[in-house]
PDB file of C-alpha atoms in Angstrom:
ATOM      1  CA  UNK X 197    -114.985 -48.208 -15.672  1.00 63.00           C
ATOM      2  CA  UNK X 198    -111.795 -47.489 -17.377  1.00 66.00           C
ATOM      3  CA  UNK X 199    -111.550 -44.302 -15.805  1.00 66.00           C
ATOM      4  CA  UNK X 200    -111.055 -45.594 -12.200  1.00 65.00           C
ATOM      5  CA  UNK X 201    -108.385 -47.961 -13.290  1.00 62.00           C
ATOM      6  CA  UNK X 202    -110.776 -51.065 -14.482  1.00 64.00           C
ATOM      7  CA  UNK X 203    -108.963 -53.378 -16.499  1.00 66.00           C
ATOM      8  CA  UNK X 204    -111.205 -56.407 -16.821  1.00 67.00           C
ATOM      9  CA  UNK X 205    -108.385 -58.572 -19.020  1.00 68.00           C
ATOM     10  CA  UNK X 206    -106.412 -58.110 -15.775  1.00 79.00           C
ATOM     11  CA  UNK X 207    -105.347 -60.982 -14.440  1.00 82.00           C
ATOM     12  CA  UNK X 208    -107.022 -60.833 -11.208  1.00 80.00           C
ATOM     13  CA  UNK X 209    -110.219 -59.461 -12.508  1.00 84.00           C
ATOM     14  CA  UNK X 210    -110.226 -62.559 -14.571  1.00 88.00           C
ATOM     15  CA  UNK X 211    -109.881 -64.585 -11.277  1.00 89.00           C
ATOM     16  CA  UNK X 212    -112.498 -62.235  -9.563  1.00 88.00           C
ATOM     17  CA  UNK X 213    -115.104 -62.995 -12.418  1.00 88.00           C
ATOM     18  CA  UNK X 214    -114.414 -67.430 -12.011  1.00 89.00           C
ATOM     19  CA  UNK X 215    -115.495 -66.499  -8.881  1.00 91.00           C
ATOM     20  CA  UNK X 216    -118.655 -64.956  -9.454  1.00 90.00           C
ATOM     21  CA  UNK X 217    -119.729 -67.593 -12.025  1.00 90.00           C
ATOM     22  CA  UNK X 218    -118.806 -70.325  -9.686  1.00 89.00           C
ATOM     23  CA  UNK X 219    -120.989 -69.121  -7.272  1.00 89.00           C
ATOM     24  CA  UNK X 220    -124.695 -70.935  -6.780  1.00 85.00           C
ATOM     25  CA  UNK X 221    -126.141 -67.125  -5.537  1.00 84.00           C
ATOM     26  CA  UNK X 222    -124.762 -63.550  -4.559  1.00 78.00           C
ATOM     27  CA  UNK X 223    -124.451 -64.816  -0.960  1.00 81.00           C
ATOM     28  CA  UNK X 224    -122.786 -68.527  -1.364  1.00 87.00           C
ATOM     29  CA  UNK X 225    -119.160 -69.138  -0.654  1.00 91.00           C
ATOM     30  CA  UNK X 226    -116.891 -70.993  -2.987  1.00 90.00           C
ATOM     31  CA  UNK X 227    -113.572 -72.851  -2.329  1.00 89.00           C
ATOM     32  CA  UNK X 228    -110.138 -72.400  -3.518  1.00 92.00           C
ATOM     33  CA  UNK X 229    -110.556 -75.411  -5.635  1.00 89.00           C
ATOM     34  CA  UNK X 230    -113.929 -74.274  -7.236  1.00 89.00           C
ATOM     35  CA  UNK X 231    -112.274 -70.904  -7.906  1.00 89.00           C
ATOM     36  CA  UNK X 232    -109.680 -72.935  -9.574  1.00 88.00           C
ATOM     37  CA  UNK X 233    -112.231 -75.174 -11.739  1.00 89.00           C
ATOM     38  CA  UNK X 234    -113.826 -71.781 -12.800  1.00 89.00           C
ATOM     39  CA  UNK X 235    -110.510 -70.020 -13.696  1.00 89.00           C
ATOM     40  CA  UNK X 236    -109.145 -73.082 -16.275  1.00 87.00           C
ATOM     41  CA  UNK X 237    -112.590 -72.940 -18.102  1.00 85.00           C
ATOM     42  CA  UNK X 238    -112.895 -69.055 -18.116  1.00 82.00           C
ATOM     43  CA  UNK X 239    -109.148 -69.207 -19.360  1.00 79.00           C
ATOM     44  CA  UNK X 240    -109.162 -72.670 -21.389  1.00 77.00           C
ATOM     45  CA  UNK X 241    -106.019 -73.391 -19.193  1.00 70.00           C
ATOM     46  CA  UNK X 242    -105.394 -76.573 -18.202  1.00 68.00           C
ATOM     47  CA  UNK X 243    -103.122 -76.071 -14.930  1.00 72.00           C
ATOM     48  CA  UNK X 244    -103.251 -72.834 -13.167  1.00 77.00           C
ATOM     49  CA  UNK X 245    -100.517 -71.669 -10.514  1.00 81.00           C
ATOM     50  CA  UNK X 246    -102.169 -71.849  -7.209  1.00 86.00           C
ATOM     51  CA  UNK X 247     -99.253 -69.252  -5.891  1.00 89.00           C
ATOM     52  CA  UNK X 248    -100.528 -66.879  -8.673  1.00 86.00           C
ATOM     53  CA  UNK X 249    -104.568 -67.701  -8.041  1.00 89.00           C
ATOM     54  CA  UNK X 250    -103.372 -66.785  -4.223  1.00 89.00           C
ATOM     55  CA  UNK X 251    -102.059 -63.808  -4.796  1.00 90.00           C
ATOM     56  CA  UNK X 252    -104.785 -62.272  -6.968  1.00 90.00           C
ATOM     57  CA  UNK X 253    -106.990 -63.186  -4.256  1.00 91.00           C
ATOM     58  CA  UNK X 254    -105.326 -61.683  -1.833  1.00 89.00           C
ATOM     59  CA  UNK X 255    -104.893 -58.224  -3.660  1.00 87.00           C
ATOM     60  CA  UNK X 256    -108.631 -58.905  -4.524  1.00 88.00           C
ATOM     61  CA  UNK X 257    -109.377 -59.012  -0.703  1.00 89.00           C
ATOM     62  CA  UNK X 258    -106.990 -55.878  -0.414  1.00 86.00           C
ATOM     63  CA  UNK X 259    -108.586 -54.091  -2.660  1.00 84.00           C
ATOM     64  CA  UNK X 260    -112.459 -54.571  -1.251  1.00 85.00           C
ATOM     65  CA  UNK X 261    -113.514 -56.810  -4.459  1.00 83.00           C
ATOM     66  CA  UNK X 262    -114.208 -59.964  -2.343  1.00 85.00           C
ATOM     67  CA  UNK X 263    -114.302 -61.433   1.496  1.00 86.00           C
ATOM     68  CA  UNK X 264    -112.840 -64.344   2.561  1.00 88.00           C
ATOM     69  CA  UNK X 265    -114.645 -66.540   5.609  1.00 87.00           C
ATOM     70  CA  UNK X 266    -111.122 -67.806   7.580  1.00 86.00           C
ATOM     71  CA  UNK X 267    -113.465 -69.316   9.941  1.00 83.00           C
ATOM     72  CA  UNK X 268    -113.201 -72.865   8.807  1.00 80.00           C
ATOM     73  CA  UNK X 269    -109.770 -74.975   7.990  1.00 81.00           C
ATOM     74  CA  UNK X 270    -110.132 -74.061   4.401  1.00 84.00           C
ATOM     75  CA  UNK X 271    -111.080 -71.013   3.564  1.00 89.00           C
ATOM     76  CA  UNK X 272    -114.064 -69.900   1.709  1.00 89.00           C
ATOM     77  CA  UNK X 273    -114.412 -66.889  -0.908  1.00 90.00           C
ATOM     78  CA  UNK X 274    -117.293 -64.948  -1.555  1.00 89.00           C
ATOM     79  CA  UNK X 275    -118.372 -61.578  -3.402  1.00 88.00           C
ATOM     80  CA  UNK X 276    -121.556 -59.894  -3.880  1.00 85.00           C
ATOM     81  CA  UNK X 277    -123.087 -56.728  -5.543  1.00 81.00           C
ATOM     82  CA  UNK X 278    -122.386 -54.357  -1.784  1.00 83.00           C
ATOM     83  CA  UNK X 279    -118.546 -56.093  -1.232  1.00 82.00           C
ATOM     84  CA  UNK X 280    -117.806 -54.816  -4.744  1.00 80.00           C
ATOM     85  CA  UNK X 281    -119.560 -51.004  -4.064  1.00 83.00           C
ATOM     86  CA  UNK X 282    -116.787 -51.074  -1.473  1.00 81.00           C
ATOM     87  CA  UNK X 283    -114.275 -52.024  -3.805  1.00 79.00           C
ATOM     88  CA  UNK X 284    -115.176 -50.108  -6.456  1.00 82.00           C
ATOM     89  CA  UNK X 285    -115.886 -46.790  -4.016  1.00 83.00           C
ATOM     90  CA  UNK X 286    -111.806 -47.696  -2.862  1.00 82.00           C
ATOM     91  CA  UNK X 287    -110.895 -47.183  -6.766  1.00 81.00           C
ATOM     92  CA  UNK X 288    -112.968 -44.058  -7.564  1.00 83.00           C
ATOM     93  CA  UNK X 289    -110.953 -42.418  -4.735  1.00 84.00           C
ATOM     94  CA  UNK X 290    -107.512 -43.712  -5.504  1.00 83.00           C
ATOM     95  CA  UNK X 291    -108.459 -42.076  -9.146  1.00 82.00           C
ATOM     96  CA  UNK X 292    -109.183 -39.501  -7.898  1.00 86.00           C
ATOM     97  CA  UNK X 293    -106.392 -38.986  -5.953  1.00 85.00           C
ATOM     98  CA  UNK X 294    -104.504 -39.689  -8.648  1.00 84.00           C
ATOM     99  CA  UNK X 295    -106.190 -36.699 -11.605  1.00 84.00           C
ATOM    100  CA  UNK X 296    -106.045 -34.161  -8.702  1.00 86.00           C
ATOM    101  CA  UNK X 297    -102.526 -34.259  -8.200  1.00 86.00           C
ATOM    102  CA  UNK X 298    -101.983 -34.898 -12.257  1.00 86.00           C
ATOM    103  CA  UNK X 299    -104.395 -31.874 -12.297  1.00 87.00           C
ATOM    104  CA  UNK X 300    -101.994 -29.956  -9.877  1.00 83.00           C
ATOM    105  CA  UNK X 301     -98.934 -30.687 -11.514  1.00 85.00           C
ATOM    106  CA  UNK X 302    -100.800 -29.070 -15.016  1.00 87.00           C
ATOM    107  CA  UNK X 303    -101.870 -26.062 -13.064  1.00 83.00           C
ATOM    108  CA  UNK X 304     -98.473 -25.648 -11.722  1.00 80.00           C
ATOM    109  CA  UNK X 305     -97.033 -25.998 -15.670  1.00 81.00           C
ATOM    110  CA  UNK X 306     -99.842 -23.399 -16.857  1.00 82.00           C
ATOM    111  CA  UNK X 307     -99.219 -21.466 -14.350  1.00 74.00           C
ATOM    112  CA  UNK X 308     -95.153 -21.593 -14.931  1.00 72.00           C
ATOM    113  CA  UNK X 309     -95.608 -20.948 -18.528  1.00 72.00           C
ATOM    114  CA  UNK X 310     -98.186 -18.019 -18.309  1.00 70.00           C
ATOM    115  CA  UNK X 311     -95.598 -16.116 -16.280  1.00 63.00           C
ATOM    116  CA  UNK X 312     -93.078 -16.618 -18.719  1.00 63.00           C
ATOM    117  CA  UNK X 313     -91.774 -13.507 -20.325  1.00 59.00           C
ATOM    118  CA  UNK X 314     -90.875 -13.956 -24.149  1.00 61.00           C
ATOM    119  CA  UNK X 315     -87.923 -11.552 -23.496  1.00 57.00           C
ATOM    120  CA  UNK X 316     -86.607 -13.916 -21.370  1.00 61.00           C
ATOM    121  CA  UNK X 317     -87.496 -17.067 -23.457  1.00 67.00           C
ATOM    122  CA  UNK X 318     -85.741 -15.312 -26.210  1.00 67.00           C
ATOM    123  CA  UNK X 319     -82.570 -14.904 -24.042  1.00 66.00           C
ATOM    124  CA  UNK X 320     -82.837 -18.650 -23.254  1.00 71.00           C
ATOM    125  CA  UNK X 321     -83.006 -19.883 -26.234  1.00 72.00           C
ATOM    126  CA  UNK X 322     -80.088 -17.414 -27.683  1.00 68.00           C
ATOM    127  CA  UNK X 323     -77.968 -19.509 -24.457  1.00 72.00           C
ATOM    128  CA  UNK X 324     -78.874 -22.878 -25.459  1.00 75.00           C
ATOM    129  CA  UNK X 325     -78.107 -22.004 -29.202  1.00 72.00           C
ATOM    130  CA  UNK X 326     -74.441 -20.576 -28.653  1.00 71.00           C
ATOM    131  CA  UNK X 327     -73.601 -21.446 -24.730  1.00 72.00           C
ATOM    132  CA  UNK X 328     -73.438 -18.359 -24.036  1.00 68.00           C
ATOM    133  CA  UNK X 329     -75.098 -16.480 -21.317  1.00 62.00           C
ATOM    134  CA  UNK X 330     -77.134 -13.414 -22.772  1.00 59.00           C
ATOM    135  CA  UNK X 331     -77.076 -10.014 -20.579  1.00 59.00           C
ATOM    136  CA  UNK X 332     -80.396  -9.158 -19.590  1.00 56.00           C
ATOM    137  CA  UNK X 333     -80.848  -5.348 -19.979  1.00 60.00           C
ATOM    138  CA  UNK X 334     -84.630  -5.083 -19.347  1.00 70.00           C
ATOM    139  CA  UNK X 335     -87.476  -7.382 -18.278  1.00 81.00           C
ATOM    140  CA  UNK X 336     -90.713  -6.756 -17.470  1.00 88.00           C
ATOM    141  CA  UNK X 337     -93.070  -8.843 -15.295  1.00 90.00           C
ATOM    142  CA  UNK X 338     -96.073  -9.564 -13.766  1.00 90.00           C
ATOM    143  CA  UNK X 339     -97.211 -11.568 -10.850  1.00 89.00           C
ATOM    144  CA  UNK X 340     -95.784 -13.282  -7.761  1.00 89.00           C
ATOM    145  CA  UNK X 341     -94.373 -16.408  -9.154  1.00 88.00           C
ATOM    146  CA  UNK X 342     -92.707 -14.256 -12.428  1.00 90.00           C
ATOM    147  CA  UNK X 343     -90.932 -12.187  -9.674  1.00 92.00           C
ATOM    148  CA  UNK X 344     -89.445 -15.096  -8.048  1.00 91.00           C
ATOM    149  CA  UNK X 345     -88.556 -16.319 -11.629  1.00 91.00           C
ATOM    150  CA  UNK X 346     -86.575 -13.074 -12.524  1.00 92.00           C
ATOM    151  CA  UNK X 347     -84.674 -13.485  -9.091  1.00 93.00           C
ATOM    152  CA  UNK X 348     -83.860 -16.687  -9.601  1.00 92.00           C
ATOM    153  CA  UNK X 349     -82.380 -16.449 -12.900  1.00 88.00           C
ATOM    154  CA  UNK X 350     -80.885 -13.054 -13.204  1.00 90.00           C
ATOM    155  CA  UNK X 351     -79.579 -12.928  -9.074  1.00 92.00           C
ATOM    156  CA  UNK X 352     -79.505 -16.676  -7.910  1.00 91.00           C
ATOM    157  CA  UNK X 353     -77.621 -18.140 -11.295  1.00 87.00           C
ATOM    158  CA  UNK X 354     -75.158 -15.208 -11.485  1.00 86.00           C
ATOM    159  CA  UNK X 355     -74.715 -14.916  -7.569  1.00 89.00           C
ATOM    160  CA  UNK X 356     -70.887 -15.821  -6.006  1.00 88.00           C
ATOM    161  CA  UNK X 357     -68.949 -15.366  -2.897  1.00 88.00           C
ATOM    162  CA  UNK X 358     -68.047 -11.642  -2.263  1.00 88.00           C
ATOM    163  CA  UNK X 359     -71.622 -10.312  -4.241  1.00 92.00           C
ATOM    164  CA  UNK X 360     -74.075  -8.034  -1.536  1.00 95.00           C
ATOM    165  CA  UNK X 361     -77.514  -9.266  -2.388  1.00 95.00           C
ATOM    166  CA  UNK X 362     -80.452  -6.668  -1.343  1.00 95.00           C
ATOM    167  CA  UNK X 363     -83.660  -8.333  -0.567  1.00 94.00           C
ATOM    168  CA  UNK X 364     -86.385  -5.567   0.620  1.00 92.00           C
ATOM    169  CA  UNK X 365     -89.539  -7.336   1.821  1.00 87.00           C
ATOM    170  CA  UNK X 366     -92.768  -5.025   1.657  1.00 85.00           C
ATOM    171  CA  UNK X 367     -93.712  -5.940  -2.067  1.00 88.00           C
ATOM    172  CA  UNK X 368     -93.965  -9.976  -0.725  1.00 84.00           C
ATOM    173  CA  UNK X 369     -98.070 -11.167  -0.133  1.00 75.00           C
ATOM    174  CA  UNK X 370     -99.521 -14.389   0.839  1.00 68.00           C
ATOM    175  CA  UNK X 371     -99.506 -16.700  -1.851  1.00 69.00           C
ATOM    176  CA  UNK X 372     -99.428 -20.474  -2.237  1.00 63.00           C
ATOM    177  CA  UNK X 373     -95.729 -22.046  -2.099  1.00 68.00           C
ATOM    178  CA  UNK X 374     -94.405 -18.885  -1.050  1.00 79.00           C
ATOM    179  CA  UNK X 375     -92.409 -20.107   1.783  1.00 81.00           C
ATOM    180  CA  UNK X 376     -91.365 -23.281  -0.674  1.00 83.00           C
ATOM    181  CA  UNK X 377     -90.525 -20.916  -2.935  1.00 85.00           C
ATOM    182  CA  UNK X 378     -88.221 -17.978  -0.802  1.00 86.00           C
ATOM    183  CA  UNK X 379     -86.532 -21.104   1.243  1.00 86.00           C
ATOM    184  CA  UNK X 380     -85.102 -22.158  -2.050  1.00 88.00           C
ATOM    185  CA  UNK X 381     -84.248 -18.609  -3.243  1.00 90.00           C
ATOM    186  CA  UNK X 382     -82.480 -18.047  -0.500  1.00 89.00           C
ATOM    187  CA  UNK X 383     -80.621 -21.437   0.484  1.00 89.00           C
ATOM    188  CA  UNK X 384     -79.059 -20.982  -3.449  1.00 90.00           C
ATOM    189  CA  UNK X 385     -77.451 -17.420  -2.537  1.00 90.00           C
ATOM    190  CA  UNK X 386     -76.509 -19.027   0.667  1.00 88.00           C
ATOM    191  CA  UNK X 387     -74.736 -21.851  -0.753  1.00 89.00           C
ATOM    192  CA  UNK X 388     -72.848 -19.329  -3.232  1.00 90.00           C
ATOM    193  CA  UNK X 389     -71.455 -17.514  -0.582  1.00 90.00           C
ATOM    194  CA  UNK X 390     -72.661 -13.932  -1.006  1.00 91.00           C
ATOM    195  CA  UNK X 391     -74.192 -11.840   1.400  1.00 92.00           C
ATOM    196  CA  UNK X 392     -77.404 -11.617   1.612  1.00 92.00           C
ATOM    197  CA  UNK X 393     -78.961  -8.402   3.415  1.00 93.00           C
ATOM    198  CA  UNK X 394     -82.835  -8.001   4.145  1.00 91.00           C
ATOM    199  CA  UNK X 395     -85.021  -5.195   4.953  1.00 90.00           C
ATOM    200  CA  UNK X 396     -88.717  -5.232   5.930  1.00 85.00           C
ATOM    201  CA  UNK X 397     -90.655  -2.733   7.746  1.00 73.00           C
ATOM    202  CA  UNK X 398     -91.859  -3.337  12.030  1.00 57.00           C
ATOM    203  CA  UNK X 399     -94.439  -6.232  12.263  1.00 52.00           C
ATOM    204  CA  UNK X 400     -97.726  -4.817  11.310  1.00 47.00           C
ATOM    205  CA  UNK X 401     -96.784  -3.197   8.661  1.00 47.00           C
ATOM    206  CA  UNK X 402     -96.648  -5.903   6.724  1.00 51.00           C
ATOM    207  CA  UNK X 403     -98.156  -8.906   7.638  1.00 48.00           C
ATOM    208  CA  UNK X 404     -95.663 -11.382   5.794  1.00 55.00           C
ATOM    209  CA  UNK X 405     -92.484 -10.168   8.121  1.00 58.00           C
ATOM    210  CA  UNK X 406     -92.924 -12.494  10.853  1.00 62.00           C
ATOM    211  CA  UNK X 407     -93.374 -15.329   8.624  1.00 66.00           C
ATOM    212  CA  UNK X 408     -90.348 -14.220   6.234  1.00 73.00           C
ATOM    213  CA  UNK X 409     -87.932 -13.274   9.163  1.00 75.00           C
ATOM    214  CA  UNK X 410     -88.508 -17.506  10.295  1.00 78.00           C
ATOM    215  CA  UNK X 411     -87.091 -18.299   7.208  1.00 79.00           C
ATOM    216  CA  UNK X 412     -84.290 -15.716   7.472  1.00 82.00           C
ATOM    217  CA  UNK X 413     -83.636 -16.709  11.312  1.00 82.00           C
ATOM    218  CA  UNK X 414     -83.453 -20.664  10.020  1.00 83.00           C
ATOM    219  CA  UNK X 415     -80.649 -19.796   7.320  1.00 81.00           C
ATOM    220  CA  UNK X 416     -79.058 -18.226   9.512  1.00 82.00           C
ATOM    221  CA  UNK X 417     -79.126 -20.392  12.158  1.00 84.00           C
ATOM    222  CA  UNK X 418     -77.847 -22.993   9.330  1.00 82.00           C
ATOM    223  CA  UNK X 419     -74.268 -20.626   8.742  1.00 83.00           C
ATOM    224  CA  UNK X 420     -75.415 -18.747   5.853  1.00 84.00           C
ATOM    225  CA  UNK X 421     -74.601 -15.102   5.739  1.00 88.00           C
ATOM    226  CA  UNK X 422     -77.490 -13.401   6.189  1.00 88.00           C
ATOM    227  CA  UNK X 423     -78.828 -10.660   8.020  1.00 88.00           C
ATOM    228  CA  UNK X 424     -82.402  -9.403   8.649  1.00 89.00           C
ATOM    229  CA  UNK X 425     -83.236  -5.503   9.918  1.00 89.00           C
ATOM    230  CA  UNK X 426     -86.477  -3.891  10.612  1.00 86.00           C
ATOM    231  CA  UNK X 427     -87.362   0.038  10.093  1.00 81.00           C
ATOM    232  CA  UNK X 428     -90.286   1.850  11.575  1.00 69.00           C
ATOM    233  CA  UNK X 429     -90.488   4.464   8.708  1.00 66.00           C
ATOM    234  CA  UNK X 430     -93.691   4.361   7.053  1.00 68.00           C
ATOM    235  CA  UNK X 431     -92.764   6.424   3.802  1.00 70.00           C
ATOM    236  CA  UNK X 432     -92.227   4.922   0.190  1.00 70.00           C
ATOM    237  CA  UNK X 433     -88.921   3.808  -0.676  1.00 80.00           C
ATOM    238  CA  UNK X 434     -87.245   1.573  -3.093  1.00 88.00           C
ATOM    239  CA  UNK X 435     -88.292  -2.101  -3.208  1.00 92.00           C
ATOM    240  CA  UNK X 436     -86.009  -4.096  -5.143  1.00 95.00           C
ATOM    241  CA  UNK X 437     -83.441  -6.696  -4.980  1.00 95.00           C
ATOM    242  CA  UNK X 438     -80.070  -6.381  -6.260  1.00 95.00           C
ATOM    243  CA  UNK X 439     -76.864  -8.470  -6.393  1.00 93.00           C
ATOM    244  CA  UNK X 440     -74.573  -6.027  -5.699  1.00 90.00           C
ATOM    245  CA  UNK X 441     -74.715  -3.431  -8.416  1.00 88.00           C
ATOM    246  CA  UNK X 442     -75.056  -5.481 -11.714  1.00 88.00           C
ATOM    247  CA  UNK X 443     -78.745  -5.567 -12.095  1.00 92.00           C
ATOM    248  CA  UNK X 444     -81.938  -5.140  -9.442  1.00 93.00           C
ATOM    249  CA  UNK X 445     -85.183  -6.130 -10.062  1.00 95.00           C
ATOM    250  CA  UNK X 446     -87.345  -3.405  -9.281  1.00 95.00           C
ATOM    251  CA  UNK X 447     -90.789  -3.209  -8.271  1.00 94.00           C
ATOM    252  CA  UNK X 448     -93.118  -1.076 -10.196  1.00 92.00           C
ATOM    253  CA  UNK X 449     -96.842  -1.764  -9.005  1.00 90.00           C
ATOM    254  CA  UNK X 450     -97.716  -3.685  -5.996  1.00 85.00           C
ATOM    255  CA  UNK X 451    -101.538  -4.057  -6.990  1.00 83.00           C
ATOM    256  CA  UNK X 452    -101.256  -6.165  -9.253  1.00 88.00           C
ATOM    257  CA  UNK X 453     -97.681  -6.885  -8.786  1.00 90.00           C
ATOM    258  CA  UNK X 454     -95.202  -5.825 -11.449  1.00 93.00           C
ATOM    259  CA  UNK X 455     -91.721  -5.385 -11.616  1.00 94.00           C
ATOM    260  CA  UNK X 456     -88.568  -4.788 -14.373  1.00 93.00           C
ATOM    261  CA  UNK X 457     -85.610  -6.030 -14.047  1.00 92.00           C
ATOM    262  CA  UNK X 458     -82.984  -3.527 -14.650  1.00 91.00           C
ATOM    263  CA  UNK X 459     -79.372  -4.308 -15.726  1.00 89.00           C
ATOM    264  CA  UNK X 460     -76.148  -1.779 -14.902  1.00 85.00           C
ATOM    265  CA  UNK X 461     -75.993  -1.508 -18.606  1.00 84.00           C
ATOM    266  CA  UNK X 462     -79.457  -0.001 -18.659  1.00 85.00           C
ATOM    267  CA  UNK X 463     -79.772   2.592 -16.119  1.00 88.00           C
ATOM    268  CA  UNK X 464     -76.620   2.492 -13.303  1.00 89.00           C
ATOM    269  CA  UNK X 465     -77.762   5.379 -11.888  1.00 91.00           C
ATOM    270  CA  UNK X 466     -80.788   4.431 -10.532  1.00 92.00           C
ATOM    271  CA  UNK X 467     -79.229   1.248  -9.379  1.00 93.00           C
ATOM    272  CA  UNK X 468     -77.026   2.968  -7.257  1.00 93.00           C
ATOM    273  CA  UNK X 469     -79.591   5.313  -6.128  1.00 93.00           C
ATOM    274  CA  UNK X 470     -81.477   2.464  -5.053  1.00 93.00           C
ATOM    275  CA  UNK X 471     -78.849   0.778  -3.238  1.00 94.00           C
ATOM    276  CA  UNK X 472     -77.675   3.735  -1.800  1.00 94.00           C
ATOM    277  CA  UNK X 473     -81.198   4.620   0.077  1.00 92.00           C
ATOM    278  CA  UNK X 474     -80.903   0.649   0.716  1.00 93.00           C
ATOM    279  CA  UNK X 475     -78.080   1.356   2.953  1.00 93.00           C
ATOM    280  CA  UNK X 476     -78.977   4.336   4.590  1.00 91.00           C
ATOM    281  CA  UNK X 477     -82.155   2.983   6.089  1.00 91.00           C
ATOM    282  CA  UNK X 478     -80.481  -0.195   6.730  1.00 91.00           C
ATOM    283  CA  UNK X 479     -77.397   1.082   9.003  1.00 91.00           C
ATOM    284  CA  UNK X 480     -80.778   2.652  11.306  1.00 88.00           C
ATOM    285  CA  UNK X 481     -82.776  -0.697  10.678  1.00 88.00           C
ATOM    286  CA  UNK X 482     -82.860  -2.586  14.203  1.00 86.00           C
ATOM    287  CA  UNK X 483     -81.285  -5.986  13.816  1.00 84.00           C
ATOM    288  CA  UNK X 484     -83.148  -9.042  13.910  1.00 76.00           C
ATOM    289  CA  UNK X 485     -80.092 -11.584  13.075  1.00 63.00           C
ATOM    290  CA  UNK X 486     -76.403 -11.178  13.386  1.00 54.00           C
ATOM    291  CA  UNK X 487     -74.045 -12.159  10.737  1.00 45.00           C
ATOM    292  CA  UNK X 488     -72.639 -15.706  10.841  1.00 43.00           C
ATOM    293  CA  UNK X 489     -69.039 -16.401   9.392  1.00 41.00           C
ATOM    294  CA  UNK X 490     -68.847 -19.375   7.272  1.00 36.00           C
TER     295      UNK X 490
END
């Protein structure tokens, strides 16, 4: 009973059991007043607040515990053994309700921590220890949800006005919260004021670019400077995204996902390789958005 939420030292359970006992049968009504006897002897109470007695009985009603006959001048109060399967059927699914989203919010945390790279716990604590911001020269990662994690602390924390973010879309798949998830992404690089320039492949190719170019047309649409092109060219290329050429996380394996993040420090050629190709296909990339001012 405890685990739907069953308290019977409640207060109102204690009212809901004075009356049952005052009850002659399962099927007889009882009166305020006979509730009240019942309550002072269950309780040893001498006076009892009819204001407080009300309101249990109310919630009691509320809740499917009891029914109350409002056919007469004073009402009557009854409960039986099939009035409380509907109450108690009402508390099994509000606890139910209740361990399914506690059980969500633990997935969520499991799944937050299993994606979390020791590298980069490492480089977090180093920052809380000294305050001081740790340059990331390698990471490597695995998974949706990690991905978004590496862009959101190595490009979204470090991003400001002026800085050319590179977003290329192909490695992206259906997954739960995605579209949570790449809103957020991309409202934080709006709000710093960089530029943010996408590239996905024509519809078809992948299946995610319709539903990624909404988001893009809605920042846009809200001021933020970003742009979205599309290229019909079916052959490999880079997929990566950069701010500007300090560090790009690059994808490695799209099945299962994996990608490193690379810092100048670590290998500024192929950075600029990357970016370089980047721009290339995207001055012959058809525009799907037009850069706002802001």
């Amino acid at each position: 009973m405890a685990m739907i939420g069953f308290d019977p030292d409640e207060r109102r359970m204690i009212v809901l059991r004075a009356l049952v006992k005052a009850q002659k049968d399962h099927e007889s009504f009882v009166t305020f007043e006979e509730i009240k006897k019942a309550f002072r002897i269950e309780e040893g109470e001498k006076s009892v607040s009819d204001p407080l007695l009300y309101r249990s009985l109310t919630s009691l009603e509320k809740d499917g515990y009891i029914i109350i006959n409002r056919t007469e001048y004073r009402h009557r109060y009854g409960s039986n053994h099939k009035v409380m399967r509907v109450g108690l059927k009402k508390a099994k699914e509000t606890a139910m309700e209740k361990l399914e989203s506690k059980a969500d919010r633990i997935n969520s945390e499991i799944e937050t921590l299993a994606s979390l790279d020791s590298t980069v716990l490492a480089e977090e604590f180093m920052s809380m220890m000294t305050g001081r911001r740790v340059k990331t020269k390698s990471i490597f990662v695995e998974g949706l949800q990690a991905c978004f994690g590496v862009i959101e602390r190595e490009i979204c924390d470090s991003a400001n006005r002026g800085d050319v973010i590179r977003f290329t879309t192909d490695w992206l798949r259906a997954e739960e919260d995605i579209e949570r998830r790449l809103t957020s992404i991309f409202e934080c690089l709006g709000k710093s004021g960089a530029e943010m320039r996408v590239l996905c492949r024509s519809e078809g190719q992948n299946p995610q670019t319709n539903e990624f170019g909404a988001i893009i047309q809605k920042l846009h649409d809200l001021g933020y400077l970003v742009e979205m092109r599309k290229q019909p060219r079916d052959d490999a290329t880079y997929q990566f995204v950069s701010r500007s050429g300090e560090g790009m996380m690059l994808i490695v394996a799209e099945a299962p996902l994996a990608a490193t993040w690379i810092s100048r420090d670590a290998n500024l050629l192929l950075i600029e390789s990357a970016i370089e190709n980047f721009e290339e296909d995207y001055e012959k990339a058809e525009r799907m958005t037009e850069l706002s001012e802001i």
